[in-house]
Every structure is written in structure tokens, then in C-alpha cells.
Short mmCIF file of C-alpha atoms in Angstrom, two decimals:
data_model
loop_
_atom_site.label_atom_id
_atom_site.label_comp_id
_atom_site.label_asym_id
_atom_site.label_seq_id
_atom_site.Cartn_x
_atom_site.Cartn_y
_atom_site.Cartn_z
CA MET B 1 -69.72 -76.98 19.74
CA ASN B 2 -66.64 -79.16 19.07
CA ARG B 3 -64.53 -80.27 21.85
CA MET B 4 -61.94 -77.78 20.16
CA ASP B 5 -64.58 -74.82 21.50
CA VAL B 6 -65.17 -76.44 24.42
CA VAL B 7 -61.90 -76.43 26.25
CA GLN B 8 -61.26 -72.80 24.61
CA GLU B 9 -64.18 -70.93 26.14
CA PHE B 10 -64.16 -73.18 29.38
CA SER B 11 -59.54 -71.75 29.85
CA GLY B 12 -61.26 -68.59 28.85
CA GLY B 13 -64.16 -68.18 31.59
CA VAL B 14 -60.30 -69.29 34.25
CA LYS B 15 -58.83 -67.35 32.76
CA VAL B 16 -60.84 -63.98 33.41
CA MET B 17 -61.15 -65.47 36.60
CA ALA B 18 -57.81 -65.76 37.82
CA SER B 19 -57.52 -62.78 39.48
CA LEU B 20 -61.22 -63.61 41.86
CA ILE B 21 -59.06 -67.25 42.02
CA VAL B 22 -56.77 -64.92 44.09
CA ALA B 23 -58.50 -62.89 45.51
CA VAL B 24 -61.03 -65.18 47.07
CA MET B 25 -58.32 -67.82 49.00
CA PRO B 26 -57.43 -64.66 51.86
CA ILE B 27 -61.10 -64.54 51.98
CA GLY B 28 -61.40 -68.93 52.43
CA LEU B 29 -58.50 -68.99 54.22
CA VAL B 30 -59.82 -66.51 56.87
CA PHE B 31 -63.52 -67.64 56.72
CA GLY B 32 -61.89 -71.32 57.87
CA ALA B 33 -59.88 -70.01 60.86
CA VAL B 34 -62.92 -67.99 62.04
CA ALA B 35 -65.28 -71.04 62.15
CA ALA B 36 -62.60 -73.08 63.90
CA SER B 37 -62.52 -70.62 66.45
CA LYS B 38 -65.62 -70.58 67.03
CA GLY B 39 -65.92 -74.43 67.48
CA LEU B 40 -66.48 -76.06 64.05
CA SER B 41 -64.72 -79.75 62.94
CA SER B 42 -62.84 -79.12 60.15
CA LEU B 43 -64.60 -81.38 58.87
CA GLU B 44 -68.08 -79.04 59.55
CA VAL B 45 -66.29 -76.56 57.82
CA THR B 46 -65.19 -77.95 54.64
CA LEU B 47 -69.14 -79.33 54.92
CA MET B 48 -70.44 -76.28 55.11
CA SER B 49 -68.64 -74.38 52.11
CA ALA B 50 -69.28 -77.03 49.29
CA PHE B 51 -72.77 -77.45 50.65
CA VAL B 52 -73.99 -73.54 50.90
CA PHE B 53 -70.58 -71.84 48.20
CA ALA B 54 -71.52 -67.84 49.90
CA GLY B 55 -69.20 -66.29 51.08
CA GLY B 56 -71.51 -63.48 53.10
CA SER B 57 -73.79 -65.75 54.44
CA GLN B 58 -71.18 -67.79 55.32
CA PHE B 59 -69.77 -65.53 58.06
CA VAL B 60 -72.95 -64.06 59.34
CA ALA B 61 -73.94 -67.72 60.29
CA MET B 62 -70.50 -67.18 62.34
CA ASP B 63 -71.10 -64.21 63.32
CA ILE B 64 -74.80 -66.47 64.65
CA TRP B 65 -72.83 -69.33 66.12
CA SER B 66 -74.46 -70.70 69.20
CA HIS B 67 -73.97 -73.67 71.13
CA PRO B 68 -75.82 -75.60 70.65
CA VAL B 69 -76.69 -74.16 67.18
CA SER B 70 -80.07 -73.05 66.09
CA TRP B 71 -80.69 -75.15 62.59
CA GLY B 72 -83.81 -72.38 61.92
CA ALA B 73 -81.29 -69.17 62.81
CA LEU B 74 -79.12 -70.14 60.23
CA GLY B 75 -81.67 -70.85 57.78
CA PHE B 76 -83.41 -67.92 57.63
CA SER B 77 -81.05 -65.88 58.21
CA ALA B 78 -78.77 -67.63 55.70
CA LEU B 79 -82.11 -66.74 52.74
CA LEU B 80 -81.89 -63.16 54.21
CA VAL B 81 -78.06 -62.85 53.14
CA ASN B 82 -78.58 -64.59 49.71
CA ILE B 83 -82.31 -62.86 48.41
CA ARG B 84 -79.73 -61.14 46.13
CA HIS B 85 -79.32 -64.61 44.49
CA VAL B 86 -83.15 -64.63 43.38
CA LEU B 87 -82.28 -61.10 40.95
CA MET B 88 -78.91 -62.29 39.84
CA SER B 89 -80.75 -65.80 38.83
CA ALA B 90 -83.26 -63.90 37.31
CA SER B 91 -81.69 -61.11 35.49
CA ILE B 92 -78.71 -64.10 34.09
CA GLY B 93 -81.94 -66.14 33.37
CA THR B 94 -82.30 -63.68 30.87
CA LYS B 95 -79.09 -64.05 29.32
CA MET B 96 -78.61 -67.89 29.18
CA PRO B 97 -80.07 -68.91 25.56
CA ALA B 98 -76.85 -71.30 25.32
CA PHE B 99 -78.08 -73.17 28.19
CA SER B 100 -80.02 -76.71 28.09
CA GLY B 101 -82.87 -76.30 31.01
CA PRO B 102 -81.29 -78.45 33.28
CA ALA B 103 -78.30 -76.44 32.67
CA LYS B 104 -79.64 -73.58 33.76
CA TYR B 105 -80.62 -75.34 37.29
CA ALA B 106 -77.60 -76.49 37.49
CA ALA B 107 -75.66 -73.52 36.93
CA MET B 108 -77.24 -71.87 39.19
CA LEU B 109 -76.31 -74.45 41.93
CA LEU B 110 -73.02 -72.30 41.85
CA LEU B 111 -73.84 -69.04 41.76
CA ALA B 112 -71.96 -66.45 43.50
CA ASP B 113 -71.69 -63.14 43.38
CA GLU B 114 -67.83 -62.72 41.78
CA ILE B 115 -68.84 -66.03 39.21
CA TRP B 116 -72.98 -64.49 38.69
CA ALA B 117 -70.79 -60.95 37.93
CA MET B 118 -67.69 -62.51 35.06
CA ALA B 119 -70.91 -64.20 33.36
CA GLU B 120 -73.30 -60.49 33.26
CA THR B 121 -69.60 -59.16 31.70
CA ARG B 122 -69.13 -61.53 29.80
CA ALA B 123 -73.06 -62.11 28.05
CA ALA B 124 -73.01 -58.30 27.62
CA GLN B 125 -69.06 -58.84 24.97
CA ALA B 126 -70.47 -61.95 23.58
CA ARG B 127 -73.18 -65.37 24.25
CA LEU B 128 -72.29 -67.09 27.34
CA SER B 129 -72.00 -70.56 27.04
CA PRO B 130 -72.04 -73.25 29.39
CA ALA B 131 -68.53 -73.95 28.98
CA TRP B 132 -67.80 -70.67 29.54
CA TYR B 133 -69.49 -70.35 32.73
CA ALA B 134 -68.32 -74.22 34.27
CA GLY B 135 -63.94 -72.27 33.69
CA LEU B 136 -65.54 -69.21 35.99
CA ALA B 137 -67.82 -70.98 38.61
CA VAL B 138 -65.95 -74.42 38.95
CA PRO B 139 -62.16 -73.52 39.50
CA PHE B 140 -63.16 -71.11 41.90
CA TYR B 141 -65.46 -73.74 44.22
CA PHE B 142 -62.83 -76.17 43.97
CA VAL B 143 -60.81 -72.65 45.78
CA TRP B 144 -63.67 -71.38 48.23
CA VAL B 145 -63.55 -75.07 49.62
CA LEU B 146 -59.96 -76.49 49.87
CA THR B 147 -58.68 -72.91 51.05
CA SER B 148 -61.96 -72.49 53.94
CA LEU B 149 -60.13 -75.95 55.32
CA ALA B 150 -56.79 -74.60 55.61
CA GLY B 151 -57.66 -71.72 57.00
CA SER B 152 -59.42 -73.88 60.20
CA VAL B 153 -56.37 -75.76 59.84
CA ALA B 154 -54.69 -73.47 59.60
CA GLY B 155 -56.39 -71.41 62.60
CA ALA B 156 -54.47 -69.25 65.23
CA PHE B 157 -51.71 -68.75 62.86
CA LEU B 158 -53.23 -66.88 60.85
CA GLY B 159 -53.26 -64.02 63.11
CA ASN B 160 -55.10 -60.55 62.29
CA PRO B 161 -55.80 -60.51 58.43
CA LYS B 162 -57.60 -56.39 58.87
CA ALA B 163 -53.78 -55.57 59.94
CA ILE B 164 -52.30 -56.15 56.29
CA GLY B 165 -55.79 -54.68 54.94
CA LEU B 166 -56.98 -58.08 53.30
CA ASP B 167 -60.40 -58.36 54.60
CA PHE B 168 -61.21 -54.98 52.18
CA ALA B 169 -59.70 -57.53 49.11
CA PHE B 170 -63.84 -58.59 48.82
CA PRO B 171 -65.09 -54.83 48.54
CA ALA B 172 -62.08 -53.70 46.62
CA VAL B 173 -63.19 -56.63 43.58
CA PHE B 174 -66.62 -55.20 44.08
CA VAL B 175 -65.76 -51.90 43.53
CA VAL B 176 -63.63 -52.24 40.38
CA LEU B 177 -66.29 -54.66 39.33
CA LEU B 178 -68.99 -52.27 39.58
CA MET B 179 -66.74 -49.93 37.09
CA GLY B 180 -67.63 -52.34 35.19
CA PHE B 181 -70.90 -51.66 34.62
CA TRP B 182 -70.62 -47.93 34.02
CA LYS B 183 -73.71 -45.84 31.08
CA GLY B 184 -73.46 -42.95 32.18
CA ARG B 185 -76.26 -40.80 33.95
CA GLU B 186 -78.91 -43.39 34.37
CA THR B 187 -76.13 -45.80 36.32
CA GLY B 188 -75.18 -42.66 38.27
CA ALA B 189 -79.00 -42.10 39.17
CA VAL B 190 -79.05 -45.97 39.92
CA LEU B 191 -75.29 -46.23 42.36
CA ALA B 192 -76.80 -43.00 44.24
CA ALA B 193 -80.00 -44.32 45.04
CA SER B 194 -78.92 -47.76 45.79
CA ALA B 195 -75.91 -46.02 47.75
CA GLY B 196 -78.48 -43.85 49.65
CA ALA B 197 -80.99 -46.65 50.41
CA ALA B 198 -77.94 -49.73 51.25
CA VAL B 199 -77.06 -46.88 53.80
CA LEU B 200 -79.62 -45.70 55.53
CA THR B 201 -80.60 -48.75 56.04
CA HIS B 202 -77.52 -50.15 56.73
CA GLN B 203 -77.88 -47.87 59.63
CA LEU B 204 -81.48 -48.90 60.94
CA LEU B 205 -82.04 -52.04 60.68
CA PRO B 206 -79.30 -54.79 61.83
CA GLY B 207 -78.10 -57.63 59.45
CA VAL B 208 -78.40 -56.78 55.79
CA TRP B 209 -81.38 -55.94 54.40
CA TYR B 210 -79.47 -52.78 53.98
CA ILE B 211 -78.66 -55.66 50.02
CA ALA B 212 -82.04 -55.99 48.76
CA ALA B 213 -82.99 -52.42 50.26
CA GLY B 214 -80.15 -50.17 47.40
CA ALA B 215 -81.10 -53.28 45.20
CA ALA B 216 -84.59 -51.97 45.58
CA ALA B 217 -84.13 -49.04 45.11
CA GLY B 218 -81.96 -49.07 42.44
CA VAL B 219 -84.75 -51.29 40.30
CA VAL B 220 -87.16 -47.66 40.79
CA ALA B 221 -84.82 -45.76 40.42
CA THR B 222 -84.74 -47.09 36.68
CA LEU B 223 -88.59 -47.05 36.01
CA VAL B 224 -89.33 -43.83 37.87
CA ILE B 225 -86.99 -43.19 34.81
CA ASP B 226 -88.08 -44.65 32.43
CA ARG B 227 -91.63 -43.15 33.32
CA ARG B 228 -90.25 -39.92 32.96
CA ARG B 229 -89.33 -40.60 29.34
CA GLU B 230 -92.57 -41.71 28.59
CA ALA B 231 -94.05 -38.67 29.97
CA TYR B 232 -91.68 -36.64 27.76
CA ALA B 233 -92.50 -38.75 24.95
CA MET I 1 -62.44 -84.48 62.30
CA THR I 2 -65.99 -85.77 63.66
CA VAL I 3 -69.77 -83.46 62.42
CA ASP I 4 -72.33 -82.99 65.21
CA PRO I 5 -75.55 -84.31 63.87
CA ASN I 6 -76.86 -80.73 64.15
CA VAL I 7 -74.51 -79.17 63.36
CA PHE I 8 -74.85 -81.13 59.99
CA LEU I 9 -78.39 -79.96 60.15
CA ALA I 10 -77.82 -76.43 60.42
CA ILE I 11 -75.64 -77.06 57.78
CA LEU I 12 -77.93 -78.53 55.66
CA ALA I 13 -80.98 -75.48 56.57
CA MET I 14 -78.00 -73.36 55.21
CA ALA I 15 -77.71 -74.74 51.77
CA ALA I 16 -81.32 -75.35 51.23
CA ALA I 17 -82.16 -71.63 51.97
CA THR I 18 -79.28 -70.71 49.41
CA MET I 19 -80.09 -73.24 46.53
CA LEU I 20 -83.91 -71.87 46.59
CA THR I 21 -82.37 -67.96 45.90
CA ARG I 22 -80.75 -69.45 43.20
CA ILE I 23 -83.50 -70.95 41.44
CA GLY I 24 -86.08 -68.31 42.42
CA GLY I 25 -84.39 -66.31 39.94
CA LEU I 26 -85.50 -68.47 37.07
CA LEU I 27 -88.58 -69.28 38.50
CA LEU I 28 -89.36 -65.74 38.79
CA ILE I 29 -88.29 -64.92 34.56
CA ARG I 30 -90.52 -68.30 34.04
CA PHE I 31 -93.58 -66.93 35.25
CA VAL I 32 -93.41 -63.34 34.13
CA THR I 33 -92.53 -62.29 31.03
CA ILE I 34 -90.06 -59.54 30.09
CA GLY I 35 -91.22 -56.61 28.73
CA PRO I 36 -88.55 -53.70 27.56
CA GLN I 37 -89.32 -51.75 31.37
CA GLN I 38 -88.96 -55.09 33.09
CA ARG I 39 -86.01 -56.07 30.85
CA ARG I 40 -84.20 -52.03 32.26
CA ALA I 41 -85.51 -52.91 34.94
CA LEU I 42 -83.26 -56.49 35.65
CA GLU I 43 -79.83 -54.42 34.36
CA ALA I 44 -80.81 -52.01 36.96
CA ILE I 45 -80.00 -55.29 39.26
CA PRO I 46 -76.62 -55.86 39.27
CA PRO I 47 -74.66 -52.36 39.73
CA ALA I 48 -77.25 -51.45 42.61
CA VAL I 49 -76.58 -54.61 44.47
CA LEU I 50 -72.91 -54.22 43.83
CA MET I 51 -73.63 -50.64 45.35
CA ALA I 52 -75.77 -51.96 48.26
CA VAL I 53 -72.92 -54.37 48.72
CA ILE I 54 -69.79 -52.01 49.29
CA ALA I 55 -72.36 -48.82 50.21
CA PRO I 56 -71.08 -49.21 53.86
CA THR I 57 -67.72 -49.97 53.41
CA ALA I 58 -67.82 -47.25 51.14
CA LEU I 59 -69.08 -44.55 53.04
CA VAL I 60 -69.86 -45.51 56.85
CA THR I 61 -67.19 -47.18 58.15
CA GLY I 62 -64.40 -44.82 58.81
CA PRO I 63 -62.11 -42.31 56.09
CA ALA I 64 -59.99 -45.15 55.46
CA GLU I 65 -61.87 -47.68 53.69
CA THR I 66 -63.26 -44.69 51.81
CA LEU I 67 -60.24 -43.24 50.71
CA ALA I 68 -59.82 -46.83 49.87
CA VAL I 69 -63.00 -47.80 48.00
CA LEU I 70 -62.14 -44.59 45.79
CA ALA I 71 -58.31 -45.20 45.58
CA THR I 72 -60.01 -48.32 44.62
CA ALA I 73 -62.00 -46.68 41.80
CA LEU I 74 -59.51 -44.50 40.08
CA ALA I 75 -57.47 -47.34 39.69
CA ALA I 76 -59.78 -49.50 38.19
CA MET I 77 -60.39 -47.03 35.44
CA ARG I 78 -56.13 -47.88 34.24
CA LEU I 79 -55.54 -51.33 35.76
CA PRO I 80 -56.43 -54.77 35.42
CA LEU I 81 -58.76 -56.07 38.43
CA LEU I 82 -56.18 -58.11 40.41
CA ALA I 83 -54.07 -55.14 40.14
CA ALA I 84 -56.43 -52.69 41.44
CA VAL I 85 -57.77 -54.88 43.70
CA ALA I 86 -53.85 -54.96 45.63
CA THR I 87 -54.25 -50.77 45.54
CA GLY I 88 -56.97 -51.11 47.14
CA VAL I 89 -56.47 -53.69 49.98
CA PHE I 90 -52.08 -51.22 50.38
CA VAL I 91 -54.45 -47.45 50.51
CA VAL I 92 -56.63 -49.67 53.45
CA ALA I 93 -53.37 -51.04 55.26
CA VAL I 94 -51.11 -47.24 54.81
CA ALA I 95 -54.31 -45.56 55.86
CA ARG I 96 -55.51 -48.05 58.64
CA ALA I 97 -51.83 -47.79 59.98
CA MET I 98 -52.06 -43.83 59.29
CA ILE I 99 -55.04 -42.77 60.86
CA GLY I 100 -56.27 -45.22 62.67
CA THR I 101 -58.98 -47.58 62.55
#
């Protein structure tokens, strides 16, 4: 791949990511503001966003934040919230023939939900190149870190994001991405199984087990459909 | 601008745990052979995870959220991503104001 192609692929990634970059800004600001209200300094907020770079687990950490902080509880909860990344990296890992070994691992360090979903979307249509992936991941990463910092500084000035519906930006993005994965009735079965298991688990267990439960139920649904198809074949 | 050593330790623990999950999938597919059935199972993961993440918001948070999820899904069939997201945010704000949260 020559230099022009690399630039073109990178900006292609940035372009499809643009709306998600805008959507993550209010979330970063809100995270920074929440963290500041829990007593984290701006530097601590920035370090957390830069090192962890996983919004869901960072919000959960703020939920269970205590004085003094318990690193064991925070590490374990991050592991649980982010366990879905194992499935995501296993899935996208099979679609990265254009990546060298080390590049694949480096890319995975920046695997966030939105980046992963856009990478899957790209891989379904064309060859996913390292430059395209960098276009998805790098600007998004810096916007996350910088808006967290800005949010922690602005803190109290932001007011209640719920009143203007901004907290809904994140689930709305997921709804739109989900619509893109529709491939017919089989997808319907996967979604129904996942939604059912997730809601049930969410009502019964604390924390974020519901994400793992929904993912597992979706996979089981596919396996059941597969087995049936074999039985009739 | 200070960093408490305990807070720093907690951030490192979170970072290490998260890194483990991000690398974990790559390690998994190195040691498990991917046949057609495994591939179909892997392909079910993206929509299943997305559905699981939004299911509580879509179904059991409140009528405003359920309505907004429906509106977003309908908008997504016609509009680009940001416009569909804006539709969802607008609908949830209006619905919360009208029917409460």
C-alpha cells in the first residue's frame, strides 16, 4: 500500500467515525464531571480515560468509588464490564488478515465498543486495513481523553445531562449500529434471545452480568438454529 | 493537579483488567480452530452484545426510553447515524418532559 492509499484509508476511517466522535463528546464531558464530583483530580480523570479507555467500566467505577479506593474491587468490576471485549476481539480478530501480528495486538489495545462496531461494519463490506482502523481509533481516543479532562474542569457548570436527553446518545448509537447487523429471521432469533436473557439477568443480578448473559444467549440461539438446520438437511 | 497513589493503583488495576479482555479474544482464536459453525457463532456476537447493552434501556427503564429506542430504530432506516441519534435524544427529552421519567 503506498502513502496516498494510507492517507485515503485513514481519512476514510475518520469520516465514518465522525458522527460517533461527536456523540462521544457529551459522554466524555459527563464522565469528567461525575468523576470530579467523586473527588478525582483533573489529572486522575485524564489518566483513567487515557489508560482504561472504556467508558462503560469507567462509569461503573464512579458508581462504586469509595474512600479509600479499593483497587481490587475496581479491577474486578472493570474485568466484568469489559468481558465483552473478549468476544469482540475474537470476532474482529478473524477479519484482520491485513494486520501484522504486533499490529493486531496494538490495535486491540484501542478496542472500544464504537470502534469495534465500525471495524466490523467495514470488514463486512471491504478489507479492513490498519490505516482505516487507525482512522477509527486514534481521533476517537483523543476526543475521549480530552473531553473527560474538560468535563472534570467544567464540573458543576454542566448541570443535569439527563434533562436534555444527552444520556440517551450512547444507547441511541447502539440502536443505529444494531440495525446495520440485520440479516433476516436468524438475526431476529439472536436478538430475541439476547434481549430476553439480558433483561432477565439485569432484573435479577447486580452489576453488568446482563451483557455477558445476552451475548451468550445470542450465541446459543445461533448454535441451536445450526443444529436444527443440520437435522433437516 | 495531584495523583493519589491509591487512586493511581486503582487506575492501573482497571487498565490491566481491560487490557486483558481486549487481548483475550486474539489469544482465544489462536488456540481454538475456527470452522464454519464457530464462525457463525462468532458472527452472532456483534448483534447479540449490542442488543444486550441496550435491552435494559429499551425494555425496562421507562416508557420514554422505550419510545425513543423505537423512534431511533425507525429513523435509522432512513437517516444517517448522527441524525438518527439526534432523533432519539430529541424524542427521549420530549417524552420525559411529557410523561415523566
